[in-house]
PDB file of C-alpha atoms in Angstrom:
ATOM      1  CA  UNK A  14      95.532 182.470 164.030  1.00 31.00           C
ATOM      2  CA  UNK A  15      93.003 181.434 166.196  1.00 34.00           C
ATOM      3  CA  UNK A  16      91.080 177.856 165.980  1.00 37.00           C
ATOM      4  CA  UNK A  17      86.999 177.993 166.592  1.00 36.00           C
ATOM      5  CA  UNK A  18      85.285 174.795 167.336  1.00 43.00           C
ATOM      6  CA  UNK A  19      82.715 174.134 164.258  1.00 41.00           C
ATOM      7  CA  UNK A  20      79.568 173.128 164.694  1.00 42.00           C
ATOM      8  CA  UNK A  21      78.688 169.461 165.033  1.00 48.00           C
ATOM      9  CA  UNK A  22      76.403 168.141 162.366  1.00 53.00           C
ATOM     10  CA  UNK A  23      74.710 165.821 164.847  1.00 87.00           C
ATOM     11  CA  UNK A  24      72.914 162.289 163.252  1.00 94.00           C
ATOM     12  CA  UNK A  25      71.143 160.059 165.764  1.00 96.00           C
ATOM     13  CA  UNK A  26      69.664 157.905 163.377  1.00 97.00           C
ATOM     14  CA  UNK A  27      69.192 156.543 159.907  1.00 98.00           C
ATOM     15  CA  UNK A  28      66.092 155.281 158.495  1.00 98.00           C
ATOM     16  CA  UNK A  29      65.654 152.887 155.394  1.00 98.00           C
ATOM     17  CA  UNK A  30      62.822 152.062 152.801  1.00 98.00           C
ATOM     18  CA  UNK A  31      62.808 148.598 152.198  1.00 98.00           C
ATOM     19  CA  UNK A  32      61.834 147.695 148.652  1.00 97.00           C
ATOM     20  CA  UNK A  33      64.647 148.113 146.229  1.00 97.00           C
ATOM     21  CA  UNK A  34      66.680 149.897 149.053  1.00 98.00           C
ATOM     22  CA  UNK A  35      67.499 147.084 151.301  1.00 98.00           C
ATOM     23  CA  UNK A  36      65.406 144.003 149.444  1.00 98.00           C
ATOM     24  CA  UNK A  37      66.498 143.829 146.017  1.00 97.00           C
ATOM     25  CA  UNK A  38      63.063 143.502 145.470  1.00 97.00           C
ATOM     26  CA  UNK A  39      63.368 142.730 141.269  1.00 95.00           C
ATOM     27  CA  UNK A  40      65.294 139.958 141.710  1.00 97.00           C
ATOM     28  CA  UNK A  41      63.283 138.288 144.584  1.00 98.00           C
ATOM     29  CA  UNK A  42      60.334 138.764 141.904  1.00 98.00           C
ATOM     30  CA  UNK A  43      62.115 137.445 139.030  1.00 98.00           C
ATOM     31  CA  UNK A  44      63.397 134.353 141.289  1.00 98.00           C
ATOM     32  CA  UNK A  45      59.752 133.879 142.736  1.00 98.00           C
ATOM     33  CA  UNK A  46      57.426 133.866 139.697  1.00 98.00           C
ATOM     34  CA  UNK A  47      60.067 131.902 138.159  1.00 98.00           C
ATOM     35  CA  UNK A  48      59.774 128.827 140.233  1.00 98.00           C
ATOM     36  CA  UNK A  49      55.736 129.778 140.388  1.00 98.00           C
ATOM     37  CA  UNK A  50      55.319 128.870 137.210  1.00 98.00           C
ATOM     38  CA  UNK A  51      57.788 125.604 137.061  1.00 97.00           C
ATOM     39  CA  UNK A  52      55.332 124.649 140.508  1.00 96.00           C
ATOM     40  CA  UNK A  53      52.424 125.330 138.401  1.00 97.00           C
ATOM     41  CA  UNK A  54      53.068 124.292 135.297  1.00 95.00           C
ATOM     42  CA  UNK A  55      50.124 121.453 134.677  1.00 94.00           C
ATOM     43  CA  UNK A  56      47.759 124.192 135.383  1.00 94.00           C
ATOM     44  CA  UNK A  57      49.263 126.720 133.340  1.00 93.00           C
ATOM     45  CA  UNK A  58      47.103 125.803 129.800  1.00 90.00           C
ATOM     46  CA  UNK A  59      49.843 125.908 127.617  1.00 92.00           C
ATOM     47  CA  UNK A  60      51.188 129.199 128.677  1.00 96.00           C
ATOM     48  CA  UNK A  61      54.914 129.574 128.614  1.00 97.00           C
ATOM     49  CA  UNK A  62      56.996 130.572 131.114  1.00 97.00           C
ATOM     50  CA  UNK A  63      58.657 133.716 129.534  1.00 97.00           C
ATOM     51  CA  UNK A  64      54.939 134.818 128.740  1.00 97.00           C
ATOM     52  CA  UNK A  65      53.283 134.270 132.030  1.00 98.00           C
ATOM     53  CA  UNK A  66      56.587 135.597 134.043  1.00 98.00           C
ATOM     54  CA  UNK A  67      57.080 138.729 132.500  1.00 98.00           C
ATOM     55  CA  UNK A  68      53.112 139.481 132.308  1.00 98.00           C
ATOM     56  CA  UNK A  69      53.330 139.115 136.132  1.00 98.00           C
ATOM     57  CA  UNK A  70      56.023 141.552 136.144  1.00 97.00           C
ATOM     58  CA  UNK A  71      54.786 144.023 134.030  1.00 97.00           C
ATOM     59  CA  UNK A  72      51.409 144.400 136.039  1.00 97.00           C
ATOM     60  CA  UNK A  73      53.287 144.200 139.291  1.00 96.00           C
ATOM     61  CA  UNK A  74      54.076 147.680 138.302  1.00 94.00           C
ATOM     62  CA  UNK A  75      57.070 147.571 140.549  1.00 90.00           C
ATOM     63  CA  UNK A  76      55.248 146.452 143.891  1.00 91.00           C
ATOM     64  CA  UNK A  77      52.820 149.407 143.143  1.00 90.00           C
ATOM     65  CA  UNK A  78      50.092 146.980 142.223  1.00 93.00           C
ATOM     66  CA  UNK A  79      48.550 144.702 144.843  1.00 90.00           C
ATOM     67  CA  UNK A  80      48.720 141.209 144.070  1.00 95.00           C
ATOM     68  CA  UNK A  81      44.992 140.222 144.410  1.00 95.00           C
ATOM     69  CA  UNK A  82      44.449 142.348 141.117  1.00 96.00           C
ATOM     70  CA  UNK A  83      47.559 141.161 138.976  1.00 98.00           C
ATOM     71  CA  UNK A  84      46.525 137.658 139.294  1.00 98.00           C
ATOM     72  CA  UNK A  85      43.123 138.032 138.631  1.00 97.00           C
ATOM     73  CA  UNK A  86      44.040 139.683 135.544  1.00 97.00           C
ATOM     74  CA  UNK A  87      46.418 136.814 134.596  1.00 97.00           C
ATOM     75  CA  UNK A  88      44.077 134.314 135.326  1.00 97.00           C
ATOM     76  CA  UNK A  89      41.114 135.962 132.702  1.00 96.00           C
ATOM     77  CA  UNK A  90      43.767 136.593 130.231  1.00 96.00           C
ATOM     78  CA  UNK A  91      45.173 133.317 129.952  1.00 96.00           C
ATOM     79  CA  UNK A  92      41.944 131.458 131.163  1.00 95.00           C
ATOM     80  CA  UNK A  93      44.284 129.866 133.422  1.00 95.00           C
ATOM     81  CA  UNK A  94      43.263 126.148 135.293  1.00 92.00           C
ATOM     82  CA  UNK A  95      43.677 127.592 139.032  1.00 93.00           C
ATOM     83  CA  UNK A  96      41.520 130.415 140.780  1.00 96.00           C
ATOM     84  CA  UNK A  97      43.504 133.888 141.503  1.00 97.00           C
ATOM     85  CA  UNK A  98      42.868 133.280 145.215  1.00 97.00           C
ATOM     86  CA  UNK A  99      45.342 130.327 145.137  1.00 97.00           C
ATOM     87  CA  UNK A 100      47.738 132.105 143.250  1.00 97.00           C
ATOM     88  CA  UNK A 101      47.613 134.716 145.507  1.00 97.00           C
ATOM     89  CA  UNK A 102      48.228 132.711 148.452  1.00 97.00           C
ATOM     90  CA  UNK A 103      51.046 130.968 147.158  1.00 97.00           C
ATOM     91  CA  UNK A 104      52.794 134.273 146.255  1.00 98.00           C
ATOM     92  CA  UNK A 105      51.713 135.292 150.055  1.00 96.00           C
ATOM     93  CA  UNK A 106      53.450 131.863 151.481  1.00 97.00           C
ATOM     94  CA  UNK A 107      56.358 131.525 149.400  1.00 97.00           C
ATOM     95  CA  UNK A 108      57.844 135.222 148.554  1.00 98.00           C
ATOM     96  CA  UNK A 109      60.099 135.578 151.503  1.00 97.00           C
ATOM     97  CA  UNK A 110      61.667 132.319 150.087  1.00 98.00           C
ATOM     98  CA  UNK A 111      63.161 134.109 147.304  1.00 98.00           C
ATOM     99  CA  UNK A 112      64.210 137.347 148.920  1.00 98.00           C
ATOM    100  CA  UNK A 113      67.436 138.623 147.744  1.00 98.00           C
ATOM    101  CA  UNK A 114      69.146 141.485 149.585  1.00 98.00           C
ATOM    102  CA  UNK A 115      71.506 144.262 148.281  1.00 97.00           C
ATOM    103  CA  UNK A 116      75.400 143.406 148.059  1.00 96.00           C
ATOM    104  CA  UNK A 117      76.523 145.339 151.220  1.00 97.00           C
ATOM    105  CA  UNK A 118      73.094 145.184 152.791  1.00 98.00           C
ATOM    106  CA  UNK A 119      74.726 142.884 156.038  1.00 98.00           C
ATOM    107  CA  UNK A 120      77.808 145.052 156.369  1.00 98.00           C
ATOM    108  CA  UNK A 121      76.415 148.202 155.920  1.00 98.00           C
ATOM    109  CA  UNK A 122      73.904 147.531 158.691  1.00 98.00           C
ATOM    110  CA  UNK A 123      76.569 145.964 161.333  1.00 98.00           C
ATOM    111  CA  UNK A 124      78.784 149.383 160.750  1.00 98.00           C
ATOM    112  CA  UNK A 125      76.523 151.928 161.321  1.00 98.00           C
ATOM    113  CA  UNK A 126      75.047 149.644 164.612  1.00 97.00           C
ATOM    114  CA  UNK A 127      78.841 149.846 165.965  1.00 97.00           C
ATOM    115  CA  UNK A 128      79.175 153.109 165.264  1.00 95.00           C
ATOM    116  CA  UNK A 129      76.352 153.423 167.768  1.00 96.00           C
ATOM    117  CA  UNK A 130      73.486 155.162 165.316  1.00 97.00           C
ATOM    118  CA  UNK A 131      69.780 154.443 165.921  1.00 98.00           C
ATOM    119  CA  UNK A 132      68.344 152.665 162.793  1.00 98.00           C
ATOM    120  CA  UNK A 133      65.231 152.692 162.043  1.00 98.00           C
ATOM    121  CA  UNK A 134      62.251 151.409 158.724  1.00 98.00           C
ATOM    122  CA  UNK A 135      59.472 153.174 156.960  1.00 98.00           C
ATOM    123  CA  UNK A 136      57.945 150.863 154.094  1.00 98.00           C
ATOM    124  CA  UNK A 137      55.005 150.865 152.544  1.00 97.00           C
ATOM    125  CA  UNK A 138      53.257 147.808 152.223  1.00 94.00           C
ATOM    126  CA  UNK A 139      50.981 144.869 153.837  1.00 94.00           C
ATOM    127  CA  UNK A 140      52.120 144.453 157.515  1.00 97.00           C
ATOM    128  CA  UNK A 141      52.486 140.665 157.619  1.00 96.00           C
ATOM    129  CA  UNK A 142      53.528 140.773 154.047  1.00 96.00           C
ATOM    130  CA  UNK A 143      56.212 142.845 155.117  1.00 98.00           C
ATOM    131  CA  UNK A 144      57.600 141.528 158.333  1.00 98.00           C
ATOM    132  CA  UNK A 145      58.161 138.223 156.192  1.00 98.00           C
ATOM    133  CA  UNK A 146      60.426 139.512 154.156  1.00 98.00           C
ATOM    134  CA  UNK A 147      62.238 141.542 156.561  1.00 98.00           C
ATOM    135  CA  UNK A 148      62.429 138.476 158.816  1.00 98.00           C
ATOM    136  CA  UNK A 149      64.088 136.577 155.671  1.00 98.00           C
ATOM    137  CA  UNK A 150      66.356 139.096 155.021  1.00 98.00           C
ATOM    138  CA  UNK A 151      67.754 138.311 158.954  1.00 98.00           C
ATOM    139  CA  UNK A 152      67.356 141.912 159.598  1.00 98.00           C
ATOM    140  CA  UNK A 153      64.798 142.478 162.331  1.00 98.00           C
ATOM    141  CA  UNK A 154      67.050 142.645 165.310  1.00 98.00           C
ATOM    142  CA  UNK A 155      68.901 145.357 163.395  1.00 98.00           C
ATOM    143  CA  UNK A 156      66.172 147.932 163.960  1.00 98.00           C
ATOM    144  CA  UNK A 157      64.814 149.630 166.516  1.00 98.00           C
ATOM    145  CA  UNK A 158      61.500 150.857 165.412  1.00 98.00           C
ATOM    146  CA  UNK A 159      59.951 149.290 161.948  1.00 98.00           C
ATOM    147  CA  UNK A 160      56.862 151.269 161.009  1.00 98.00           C
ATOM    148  CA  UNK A 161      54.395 149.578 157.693  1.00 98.00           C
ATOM    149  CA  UNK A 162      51.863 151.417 155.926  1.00 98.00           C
ATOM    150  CA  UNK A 163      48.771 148.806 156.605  1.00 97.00           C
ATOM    151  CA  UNK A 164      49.537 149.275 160.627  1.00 97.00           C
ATOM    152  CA  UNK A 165      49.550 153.044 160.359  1.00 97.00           C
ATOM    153  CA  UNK A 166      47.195 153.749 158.271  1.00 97.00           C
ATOM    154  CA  UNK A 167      49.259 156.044 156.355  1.00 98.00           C
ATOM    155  CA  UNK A 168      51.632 155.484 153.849  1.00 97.00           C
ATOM    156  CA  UNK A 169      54.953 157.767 152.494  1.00 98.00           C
ATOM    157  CA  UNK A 170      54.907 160.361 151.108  1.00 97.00           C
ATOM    158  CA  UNK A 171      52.934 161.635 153.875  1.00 98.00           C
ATOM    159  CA  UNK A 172      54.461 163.575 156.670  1.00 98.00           C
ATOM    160  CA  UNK A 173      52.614 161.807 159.191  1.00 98.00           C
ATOM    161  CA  UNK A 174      54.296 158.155 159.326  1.00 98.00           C
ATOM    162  CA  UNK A 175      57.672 159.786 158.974  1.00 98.00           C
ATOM    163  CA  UNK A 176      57.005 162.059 161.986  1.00 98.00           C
ATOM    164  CA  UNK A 177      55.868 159.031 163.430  1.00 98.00           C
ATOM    165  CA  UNK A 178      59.051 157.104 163.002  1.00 98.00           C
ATOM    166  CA  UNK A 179      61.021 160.009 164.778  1.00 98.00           C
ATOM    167  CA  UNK A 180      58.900 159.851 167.695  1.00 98.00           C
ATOM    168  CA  UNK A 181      59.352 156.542 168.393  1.00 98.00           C
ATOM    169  CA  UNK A 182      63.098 156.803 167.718  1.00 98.00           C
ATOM    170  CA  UNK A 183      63.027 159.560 170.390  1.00 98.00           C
ATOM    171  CA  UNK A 184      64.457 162.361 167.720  1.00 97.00           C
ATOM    172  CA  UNK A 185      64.428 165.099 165.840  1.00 97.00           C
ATOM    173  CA  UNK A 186      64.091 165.245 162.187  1.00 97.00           C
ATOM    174  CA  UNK A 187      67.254 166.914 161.274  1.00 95.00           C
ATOM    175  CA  UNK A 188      69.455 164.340 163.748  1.00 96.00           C
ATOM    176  CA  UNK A 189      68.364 161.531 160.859  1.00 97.00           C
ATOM    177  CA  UNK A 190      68.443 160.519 157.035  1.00 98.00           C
ATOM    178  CA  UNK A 191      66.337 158.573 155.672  1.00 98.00           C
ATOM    179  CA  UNK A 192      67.450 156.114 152.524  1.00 98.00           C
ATOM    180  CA  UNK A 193      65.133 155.213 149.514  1.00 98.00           C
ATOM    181  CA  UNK A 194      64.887 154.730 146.016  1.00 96.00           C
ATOM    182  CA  UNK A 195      61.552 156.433 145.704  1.00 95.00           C
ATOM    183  CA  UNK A 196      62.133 160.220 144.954  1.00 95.00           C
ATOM    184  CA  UNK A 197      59.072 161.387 145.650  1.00 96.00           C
ATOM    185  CA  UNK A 198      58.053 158.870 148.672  1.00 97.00           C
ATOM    186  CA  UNK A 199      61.430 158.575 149.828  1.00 98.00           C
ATOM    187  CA  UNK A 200      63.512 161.459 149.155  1.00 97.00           C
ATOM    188  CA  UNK A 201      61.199 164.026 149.244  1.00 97.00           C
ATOM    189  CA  UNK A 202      58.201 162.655 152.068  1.00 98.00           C
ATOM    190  CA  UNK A 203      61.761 163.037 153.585  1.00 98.00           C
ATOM    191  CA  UNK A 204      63.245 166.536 152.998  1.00 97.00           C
ATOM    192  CA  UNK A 205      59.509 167.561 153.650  1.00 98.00           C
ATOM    193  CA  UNK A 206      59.714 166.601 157.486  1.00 98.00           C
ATOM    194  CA  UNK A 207      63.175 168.380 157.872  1.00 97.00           C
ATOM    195  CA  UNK A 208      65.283 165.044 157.091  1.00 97.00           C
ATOM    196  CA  UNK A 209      68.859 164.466 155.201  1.00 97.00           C
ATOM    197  CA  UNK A 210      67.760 162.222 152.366  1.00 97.00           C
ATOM    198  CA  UNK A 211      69.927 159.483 150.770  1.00 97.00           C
ATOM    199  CA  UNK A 212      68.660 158.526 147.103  1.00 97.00           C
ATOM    200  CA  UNK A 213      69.304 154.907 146.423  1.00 96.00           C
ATOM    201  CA  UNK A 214      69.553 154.797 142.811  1.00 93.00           C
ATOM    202  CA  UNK A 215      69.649 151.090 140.346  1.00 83.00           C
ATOM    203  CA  UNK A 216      72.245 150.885 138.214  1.00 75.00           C
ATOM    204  CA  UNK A 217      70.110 151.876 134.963  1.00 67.00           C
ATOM    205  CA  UNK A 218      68.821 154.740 136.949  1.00 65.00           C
ATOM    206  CA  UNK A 219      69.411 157.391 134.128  1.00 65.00           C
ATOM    207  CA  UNK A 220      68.014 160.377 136.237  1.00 68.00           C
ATOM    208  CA  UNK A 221      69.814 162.798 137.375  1.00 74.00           C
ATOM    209  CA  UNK A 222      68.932 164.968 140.532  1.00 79.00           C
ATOM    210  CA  UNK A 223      71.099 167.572 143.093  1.00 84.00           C
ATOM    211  CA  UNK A 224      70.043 165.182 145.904  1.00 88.00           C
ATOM    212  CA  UNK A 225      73.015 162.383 147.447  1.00 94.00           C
ATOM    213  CA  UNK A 226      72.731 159.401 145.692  1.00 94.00           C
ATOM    214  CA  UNK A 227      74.215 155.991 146.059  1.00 95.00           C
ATOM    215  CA  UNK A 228      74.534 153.090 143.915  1.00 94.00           C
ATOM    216  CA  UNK A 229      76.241 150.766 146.428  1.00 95.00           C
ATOM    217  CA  UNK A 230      74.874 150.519 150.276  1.00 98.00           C
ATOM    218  CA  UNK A 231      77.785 150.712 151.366  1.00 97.00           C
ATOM    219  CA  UNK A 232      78.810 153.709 150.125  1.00 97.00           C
ATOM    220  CA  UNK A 233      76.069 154.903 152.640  1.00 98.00           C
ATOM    221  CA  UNK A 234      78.910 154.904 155.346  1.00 97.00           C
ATOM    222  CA  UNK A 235      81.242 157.611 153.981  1.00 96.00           C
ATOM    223  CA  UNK A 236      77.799 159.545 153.402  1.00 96.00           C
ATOM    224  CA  UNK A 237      76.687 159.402 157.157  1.00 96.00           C
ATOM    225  CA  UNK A 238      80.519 159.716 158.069  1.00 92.00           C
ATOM    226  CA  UNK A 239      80.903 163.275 156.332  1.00 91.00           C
ATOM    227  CA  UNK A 240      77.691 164.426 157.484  1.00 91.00           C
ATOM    228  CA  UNK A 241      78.444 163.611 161.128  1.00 83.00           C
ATOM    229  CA  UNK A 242      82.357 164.982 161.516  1.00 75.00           C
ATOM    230  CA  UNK A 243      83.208 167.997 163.198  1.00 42.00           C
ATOM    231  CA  UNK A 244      84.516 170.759 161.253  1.00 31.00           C
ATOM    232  CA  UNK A 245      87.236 173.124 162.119  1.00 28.00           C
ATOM    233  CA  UNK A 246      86.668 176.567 161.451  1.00 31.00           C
ATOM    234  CA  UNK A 247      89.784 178.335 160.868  1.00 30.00           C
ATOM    235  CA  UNK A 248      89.883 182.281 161.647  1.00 32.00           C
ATOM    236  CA  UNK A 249      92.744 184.701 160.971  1.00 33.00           C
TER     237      UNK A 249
END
């Protein structure tokens, strides 16, 4: 019997989406839109709460929607006493106050830092909009490249901002995985640049898919763990 040194599935770095990967970005909206309305209330014409929060919600379209547009429609359907522009610019001032990470989010990010990996961010999004919720999270020093839609000029699914990401990083696409809840921007903008993709799935998520999912982020460490051990071939 003769033992042959496998093949090392190298993995330099991991990349993350941020919205409802790291930022458990329903909750932060819930929480914000919440205390919106309780701030707003005189000017709210008799609205209720449950009626004005869960419009916003609904035409926030999960963060596909900008803002500008969901508030202007809220203001003309409920012939609101404030203009959308001020609505707007409170949601732009006081998000990041109500940002709300994943359980695991801290822990998960401190391993795979000791364990020497490159991390890096690809999120679509407004630039400052962004960096103000990453920068309540307490996450910024964590990463060493952070790459936003606006800046680029290009957002995910597109091949270009993820190539872009590995570039800066200094790497090649299949020495990373990138983790999102997004199949199509996530998972597969990933896979289609040559990178291991890591679905993170919500708990009602009833899909079901042959890619690696997670529920919990930290179940994102045994993930990365298997696919960077060495294996052992054994040969008769």
């Amino acid at each position: 019997m003769r033992k042959m040194k496998g093949i090392k599935k190298m993995i330099k770095g991991i990349l993350f989406d941020l919205d409802e990967t790291l930022l458990n970005r329903k909750a932060s909206v819930e929480a914000f839109i919440h205390d919106q309305y309780k701030r707003y209330k005189p000017y709210m014409a008799g609205v209720e709460a449950e009626t004005y929060c869960a419009r916003f919600i609904e035409l926030d379209n999960n963060g596909y929607t900008w803002k500008d547009r969901v508030y202007e429609r809220i203001v003309e359907e409920y012939q609101l006493l404030l203009s959308s522009v001020e609505l707007l610019h409170d949601y732009l001032l006081h998000f990041k106050q109500h940002c709300q990470p994943f359980t695991g989010m801290l822990e998960m990010l401190e391993a795979l830092k000791a364990r020497g990996y490159q991390l890096g961010m690809i999120t679509n999004g407004r630039t400052a909009f962004q960096l103000s919720n990453i920068r309540a999270l307490g996450i910024e020093e964590y990463f060493d490249i952070i790459v936003i839609s606006e800046e680029e000029e290009v957002k995910k699914p597109e091949s270009t901002i993820f190539q872009r990401a590995l570039e800066r990083m200094n790497i090649k696409a299949h020495e990373a995985i990138f983790v999102g809840d997004h199949l199509i921007n996530d998972v597969k903008g990933a896979k289609d640049v040559g990178m291991r993709a890591v679905w993170k799935k919500r708990e009602e998520e009833p899909e079901e898919t042959e890619d690696v999912s997670i529920y919990s982020l930290l179940d994102l460490l045994s993930v990365v763990e298997e696919w960077t051990e060495e294996t052992n071939i054994t040969r008769y």
